[in-house]
mmCIF file of C-alpha atoms in Angstrom:
data_model
loop_
_atom_site.group_PDB
_atom_site.id
_atom_site.type_symbol
_atom_site.label_atom_id
_atom_site.label_comp_id
_atom_site.label_asym_id
_atom_site.label_seq_id
_atom_site.Cartn_x
_atom_site.Cartn_y
_atom_site.Cartn_z
ATOM 1 C CA GLU Q 1 -5.728 -18.666 6.339
ATOM 2 C CA ALA Q 2 -2.721 -17.895 4.290
ATOM 3 C CA GLY Q 3 -2.010 -14.453 3.114
ATOM 4 C CA VAL Q 4 -0.596 -13.196 -0.038
ATOM 5 C CA VAL Q 5 2.552 -14.747 -0.902
ATOM 6 C CA GLN Q 6 5.257 -13.071 -2.960
ATOM 7 C CA SER Q 7 8.593 -14.168 -4.269
ATOM 8 C CA PRO Q 8 11.380 -13.892 -4.453
ATOM 9 C CA ARG Q 9 11.643 -11.538 -1.229
ATOM 10 C CA TYR Q 10 15.109 -9.874 -2.292
ATOM 11 C CA LYS Q 11 16.430 -9.579 -5.904
ATOM 12 C CA ILE Q 12 19.795 -7.973 -6.949
ATOM 13 C CA ILE Q 13 20.482 -7.840 -10.724
ATOM 14 C CA GLU Q 14 22.604 -5.468 -12.814
ATOM 15 C CA LYS Q 15 21.076 -2.912 -15.029
ATOM 16 C CA LYS Q 16 19.972 -4.096 -18.443
ATOM 17 C CA GLN Q 17 19.040 -7.585 -17.039
ATOM 18 C CA PRO Q 18 15.423 -8.948 -16.646
ATOM 19 C CA VAL Q 19 13.633 -9.588 -13.756
ATOM 20 C CA ALA Q 20 10.335 -11.520 -12.665
ATOM 21 C CA PHE Q 21 8.200 -11.342 -9.431
ATOM 22 C CA TRP Q 22 5.760 -13.756 -8.461
ATOM 23 C CA CYS Q 23 2.396 -13.284 -6.396
ATOM 24 C CA ASN Q 24 -0.129 -15.762 -5.270
ATOM 25 C CA PRO Q 25 -3.165 -14.047 -3.732
ATOM 26 C CA ILE Q 26 -5.468 -15.022 -0.988
ATOM 27 C CA SER Q 27 -7.581 -17.962 -2.134
ATOM 28 C CA GLY Q 28 -10.756 -16.958 -3.640
ATOM 29 C CA HIS Q 29 -9.643 -13.228 -4.113
ATOM 30 C CA ASN Q 30 -10.488 -12.165 -7.742
ATOM 31 C CA THR Q 31 -8.893 -8.827 -7.643
ATOM 32 C CA LEU Q 32 -5.121 -8.414 -7.617
ATOM 33 C CA TYR Q 33 -2.771 -5.374 -7.793
ATOM 34 C CA TRP Q 34 0.846 -4.729 -7.981
ATOM 35 C CA TYR Q 35 2.087 -1.689 -6.373
ATOM 36 C CA LEU Q 36 5.549 0.110 -6.610
ATOM 37 C CA GLN Q 37 7.072 1.378 -3.536
ATOM 38 C CA ASN Q 38 9.895 3.916 -3.689
ATOM 39 C CA LEU Q 39 12.263 4.117 -0.433
ATOM 40 C CA GLY Q 40 10.485 6.728 1.837
ATOM 41 C CA GLN Q 41 7.273 6.953 -0.096
ATOM 42 C CA GLY Q 42 3.701 5.134 -0.122
ATOM 43 C CA PRO Q 43 2.850 2.788 -2.507
ATOM 44 C CA GLU Q 44 1.732 3.661 -5.906
ATOM 45 C CA LEU Q 45 -0.501 1.364 -8.024
ATOM 46 C CA LEU Q 46 0.791 -0.263 -11.302
ATOM 47 C CA ILE Q 47 -1.793 -2.493 -12.354
ATOM 48 C CA ARG Q 48 -5.201 -4.057 -11.304
ATOM 49 C CA TYR Q 49 -6.450 -7.547 -12.476
ATOM 50 C CA GLU Q 50 -10.154 -8.899 -12.220
ATOM 51 C CA ASN Q 51 -9.643 -12.154 -12.479
ATOM 52 C CA GLU Q 52 -7.494 -12.750 -15.594
ATOM 53 C CA GLU Q 53 -8.189 -9.229 -17.007
ATOM 54 C CA ALA Q 54 -6.114 -6.203 -16.836
ATOM 55 C CA VAL Q 55 -8.686 -3.366 -15.861
ATOM 56 C CA ASP Q 56 -6.231 -0.790 -14.939
ATOM 57 C CA ASP Q 57 -2.807 -0.462 -16.138
ATOM 58 C CA SER Q 58 -2.207 2.982 -16.826
ATOM 59 C CA GLN Q 59 0.171 3.650 -14.669
ATOM 60 C CA LEU Q 60 2.149 0.794 -15.790
ATOM 61 C CA PRO Q 61 5.589 1.497 -17.783
ATOM 62 C CA LYS Q 62 4.762 -0.644 -20.799
ATOM 63 C CA ASP Q 63 7.971 -0.042 -22.675
ATOM 64 C CA ARG Q 64 9.780 -2.318 -19.919
ATOM 65 C CA PHE Q 65 7.247 -3.425 -17.735
ATOM 66 C CA SER Q 66 4.689 -6.406 -18.609
ATOM 67 C CA ALA Q 67 2.446 -8.472 -16.033
ATOM 68 C CA GLU Q 68 0.297 -11.408 -16.721
ATOM 69 C CA ARG Q 69 -2.368 -13.172 -14.499
ATOM 70 C CA LEU Q 70 -3.035 -16.313 -17.012
ATOM 71 C CA LYS Q 71 -5.533 -18.350 -15.419
ATOM 72 C CA GLY Q 72 -6.824 -15.454 -12.832
ATOM 73 C CA VAL Q 73 -5.061 -16.825 -9.829
ATOM 74 C CA ASP Q 74 -0.881 -16.284 -9.706
ATOM 75 C CA SER Q 75 0.486 -13.374 -11.270
ATOM 76 C CA THR Q 76 3.751 -12.477 -12.640
ATOM 77 C CA LEU Q 77 5.266 -8.971 -12.898
ATOM 78 C CA LYS Q 78 8.439 -8.494 -15.554
ATOM 79 C CA ILE Q 79 10.846 -5.745 -15.972
ATOM 80 C CA GLN Q 80 12.912 -6.334 -19.189
ATOM 81 C CA PRO Q 81 15.284 -4.477 -19.446
ATOM 82 C CA ALA Q 82 15.760 -3.173 -15.495
ATOM 83 C CA GLU Q 83 17.202 0.326 -15.015
ATOM 84 C CA LEU Q 84 19.031 1.687 -11.835
ATOM 85 C CA GLY Q 85 15.500 3.721 -11.025
ATOM 86 C CA ASP Q 86 13.418 0.370 -10.754
ATOM 87 C CA SER Q 87 15.210 -0.352 -7.659
ATOM 88 C CA ALA Q 88 12.222 -0.289 -5.240
ATOM 89 C CA VAL Q 89 9.634 -2.591 -3.380
ATOM 90 C CA TYR Q 90 7.132 -4.230 -5.525
ATOM 91 C CA LEU Q 91 4.116 -5.324 -3.279
ATOM 92 C CA CYS Q 92 1.241 -7.483 -4.497
ATOM 93 C CA ALA Q 93 -2.032 -6.960 -2.916
ATOM 94 C CA SER Q 94 -5.311 -8.823 -3.453
ATOM 95 C CA SER Q 95 -9.109 -8.224 -2.405
ATOM 96 C CA LEU Q 96 -12.222 -10.285 -2.633
ATOM 97 C CA GLY Q 97 -13.702 -8.620 -5.568
ATOM 98 C CA ALA Q 98 -14.563 -5.492 -7.350
ATOM 99 C CA ASP Q 99 -17.498 -4.869 -4.823
ATOM 100 C CA ARG Q 100 -14.692 -5.531 -2.182
ATOM 101 C CA TRP Q 101 -11.920 -3.567 -3.591
ATOM 102 C CA ASP Q 102 -11.192 -1.279 -0.234
ATOM 103 C CA GLU Q 103 -10.292 -4.087 1.736
ATOM 104 C CA GLN Q 104 -6.679 -5.090 0.256
ATOM 105 C CA PHE Q 105 -4.393 -7.340 1.814
ATOM 106 C CA PHE Q 106 -0.767 -6.960 1.159
ATOM 107 C CA GLY Q 107 1.993 -9.444 0.780
ATOM 108 C CA PRO Q 108 5.555 -8.610 2.025
ATOM 109 C CA GLY Q 109 6.754 -7.389 -1.284
ATOM 110 C CA THR Q 110 9.838 -8.062 -3.294
ATOM 111 C CA ARG Q 111 12.853 -5.666 -2.601
ATOM 112 C CA LEU Q 112 14.883 -5.063 -6.089
ATOM 113 C CA THR Q 113 18.171 -3.742 -5.977
ATOM 114 C CA VAL Q 114 19.435 -2.809 -9.662
ATOM 115 C CA LEU Q 115 23.273 -2.214 -9.706
ATOM 116 C CA SER B 1 1.285 10.602 -7.824
ATOM 117 C CA GLN B 2 0.676 10.771 -4.219
ATOM 118 C CA GLN B 3 -2.885 11.847 -2.926
ATOM 119 C CA GLY B 4 -2.244 12.327 0.668
ATOM 120 C CA GLU B 5 0.308 14.060 2.693
ATOM 121 C CA GLU B 6 1.319 12.958 6.150
ATOM 122 C CA ASP B 7 2.200 15.236 8.704
ATOM 123 C CA PRO B 8 4.959 14.945 10.603
ATOM 124 C CA GLN B 9 7.089 13.029 8.246
ATOM 125 C CA ALA B 10 8.746 11.752 11.612
ATOM 126 C CA LEU B 11 7.643 11.534 15.187
ATOM 127 C CA SER B 12 9.602 10.219 17.997
ATOM 128 C CA ILE B 13 7.894 9.810 21.327
ATOM 129 C CA GLN B 14 8.465 7.873 24.688
ATOM 130 C CA GLU B 15 6.566 5.087 25.436
ATOM 131 C CA GLY B 16 3.123 5.360 27.051
ATOM 132 C CA GLU B 17 2.808 8.904 25.378
ATOM 133 C CA ASN B 18 -0.121 9.331 22.673
ATOM 134 C CA ALA B 19 0.986 9.813 19.012
ATOM 135 C CA THR B 20 -1.061 11.867 16.472
ATOM 136 C CA MET B 21 -0.357 11.913 12.799
ATOM 137 C CA ASN B 22 -2.364 13.944 10.009
ATOM 138 C CA CYS B 23 -3.263 13.281 6.634
ATOM 139 C CA SER B 24 -4.524 15.821 4.008
ATOM 140 C CA TYR B 25 -5.713 14.850 0.571
ATOM 141 C CA LYS B 26 -6.887 16.580 -2.462
ATOM 142 C CA THR B 27 -9.625 14.838 -4.136
ATOM 143 C CA SER B 28 -13.199 13.612 -3.063
ATOM 144 C CA ILE B 29 -13.102 10.032 -1.364
ATOM 145 C CA ASN B 30 -15.089 7.043 -0.872
ATOM 146 C CA ASN B 31 -13.020 6.047 2.305
ATOM 147 C CA LEU B 32 -9.983 6.694 3.888
ATOM 148 C CA GLN B 33 -7.729 4.014 5.365
ATOM 149 C CA TRP B 34 -4.823 3.930 7.811
ATOM 150 C CA TYR B 35 -1.785 1.151 7.431
ATOM 151 C CA ARG B 36 1.081 0.199 9.452
ATOM 152 C CA GLN B 37 4.461 -1.138 7.747
ATOM 153 C CA ASN B 38 7.297 -2.372 10.016
ATOM 154 C CA SER B 39 10.445 -2.153 8.372
ATOM 155 C CA GLY B 40 10.886 -4.419 5.325
ATOM 156 C CA ARG B 41 7.451 -6.025 5.766
ATOM 157 C CA GLY B 42 4.208 -5.437 3.846
ATOM 158 C CA LEU B 43 1.438 -3.021 4.709
ATOM 159 C CA VAL B 44 -1.080 -4.064 7.675
ATOM 160 C CA HIS B 45 -4.359 -2.702 7.352
ATOM 161 C CA LEU B 46 -5.446 -0.791 10.754
ATOM 162 C CA ILE B 47 -8.649 0.896 10.088
ATOM 163 C CA LEU B 48 -11.161 2.329 7.339
ATOM 164 C CA ILE B 49 -13.720 5.425 7.882
ATOM 165 C CA ARG B 50 -15.967 5.968 5.173
ATOM 166 C CA SER B 51 -16.704 9.900 3.816
ATOM 167 C CA ASN B 52 -20.067 9.754 5.695
ATOM 168 C CA GLU B 53 -18.132 8.801 8.863
ATOM 169 C CA ARG B 54 -16.575 11.603 11.268
ATOM 170 C CA GLU B 55 -14.657 9.265 13.941
ATOM 171 C CA LYS B 56 -13.855 5.959 14.425
ATOM 172 C CA HIS B 57 -12.238 3.732 17.181
ATOM 173 C CA SER B 58 -10.142 0.656 16.975
ATOM 174 C CA GLY B 59 -8.477 -0.485 20.180
ATOM 175 C CA ARG B 60 -6.074 2.063 21.027
ATOM 176 C CA LEU B 61 -6.117 3.783 17.741
ATOM 177 C CA ARG B 62 -8.598 6.512 16.980
ATOM 178 C CA VAL B 63 -9.529 7.961 13.597
ATOM 179 C CA THR B 64 -11.275 10.972 12.801
ATOM 180 C CA LEU B 65 -12.311 12.635 9.007
ATOM 181 C CA ASP B 66 -12.993 15.787 8.097
ATOM 182 C CA THR B 67 -14.226 16.063 4.512
ATOM 183 C CA SER B 68 -14.787 19.386 4.702
ATOM 184 C CA LYS B 69 -11.121 20.228 5.079
ATOM 185 C CA LYS B 70 -10.009 17.139 3.184
ATOM 186 C CA SER B 71 -7.995 15.791 6.234
ATOM 187 C CA SER B 72 -7.660 12.953 8.547
ATOM 188 C CA SER B 73 -5.900 11.905 11.794
ATOM 189 C CA LEU B 74 -4.831 8.826 13.569
ATOM 190 C CA LEU B 75 -4.176 8.958 17.045
ATOM 191 C CA ILE B 76 -2.283 6.199 18.870
ATOM 192 C CA THR B 77 -3.246 5.957 22.643
ATOM 193 C CA ALA B 78 -0.436 4.621 25.204
ATOM 194 C CA SER B 79 2.123 3.878 22.695
ATOM 195 C CA ARG B 80 4.361 0.758 22.897
ATOM 196 C CA ALA B 81 7.922 0.147 21.540
ATOM 197 C CA ALA B 82 6.043 -2.312 19.294
ATOM 198 C CA ASP B 83 4.269 0.863 17.530
ATOM 199 C CA THR B 84 7.444 1.935 15.959
ATOM 200 C CA ALA B 85 6.737 1.611 12.074
ATOM 201 C CA SER B 86 5.698 3.900 9.076
ATOM 202 C CA TYR B 87 2.154 4.785 9.048
ATOM 203 C CA PHE B 88 0.416 5.539 5.659
ATOM 204 C CA CYS B 89 -2.972 7.050 5.048
ATOM 205 C CA ALA B 90 -4.772 5.732 1.877
ATOM 206 C CA THR B 91 -7.557 7.108 -0.162
ATOM 207 C CA GLY B 92 -10.362 5.111 -2.016
ATOM 208 C CA ASP B 93 -11.504 6.340 -5.310
ATOM 209 C CA THR B 94 -14.717 4.665 -6.257
ATOM 210 C CA GLY B 95 -14.153 5.256 -9.924
ATOM 211 C CA ARG B 96 -10.700 3.555 -10.243
ATOM 212 C CA ARG B 97 -11.506 1.135 -7.546
ATOM 213 C CA ALA B 98 -7.871 1.744 -6.210
ATOM 214 C CA LEU B 99 -5.754 3.105 -3.180
ATOM 215 C CA THR B 100 -3.981 6.133 -3.208
ATOM 216 C CA PHE B 101 -1.473 6.269 -0.627
ATOM 217 C CA GLY B 102 0.469 9.344 0.841
ATOM 218 C CA SER B 103 4.036 9.459 1.688
ATOM 219 C CA GLY B 104 3.901 8.184 5.414
ATOM 220 C CA THR B 105 4.948 9.141 8.828
ATOM 221 C CA ARG B 106 7.690 7.586 10.563
ATOM 222 C CA LEU B 107 6.912 6.713 14.257
ATOM 223 C CA GLN B 108 9.684 6.080 16.578
ATOM 224 C CA VAL B 109 8.566 4.777 20.233
ATOM 225 C CA GLN B 110 11.366 4.905 22.700
ATOM 226 C CA PRO B 111 11.209 2.333 25.265
#
């Protein structure tokens, strides 16, 4: 069974540029999460989707960050414009559903460097 | 914001020795989990212990949970060089249905 797929694995951009990250969860997993991991820290939740609905986006900085999961499968996280402080690893995770939220499977992450 | 704090922040041991990492948290939890992260890789789930459990084993891993002290420990016995990684505890919040991670312990196992 394929795991959570993320692309790109690495991205280097200049500040003020836009950037997008893509995630394909494990097949059949209805719940999808985006986490932000700063260097030397644990991941922090940005947004959680149940199917195509964003049910928890309280930690998403909505002035520059946006996310979508249009068909309830793949998801895209976008930053526009990027700032130096956005340099971090962006992790996507999925779980079977709301009742199995505590069993999360993580992708390899996208490492973003903003110059 | 980080819920848990791991202790120590870094640990260096010799192959064959045991490694113990501790995690403290602040609020009531439904469960506590431990994850491993190799450099440049994603998180790998190691073990989950529920709030009504006190101890759990999985292979060379032993996890304890003391809800009265809001703390947990992860013991890795007979460590191997391949155990070198960062280890994170994560607490489960039933209300938010989300995991809150600590800042991690960086374990180095010297061959």
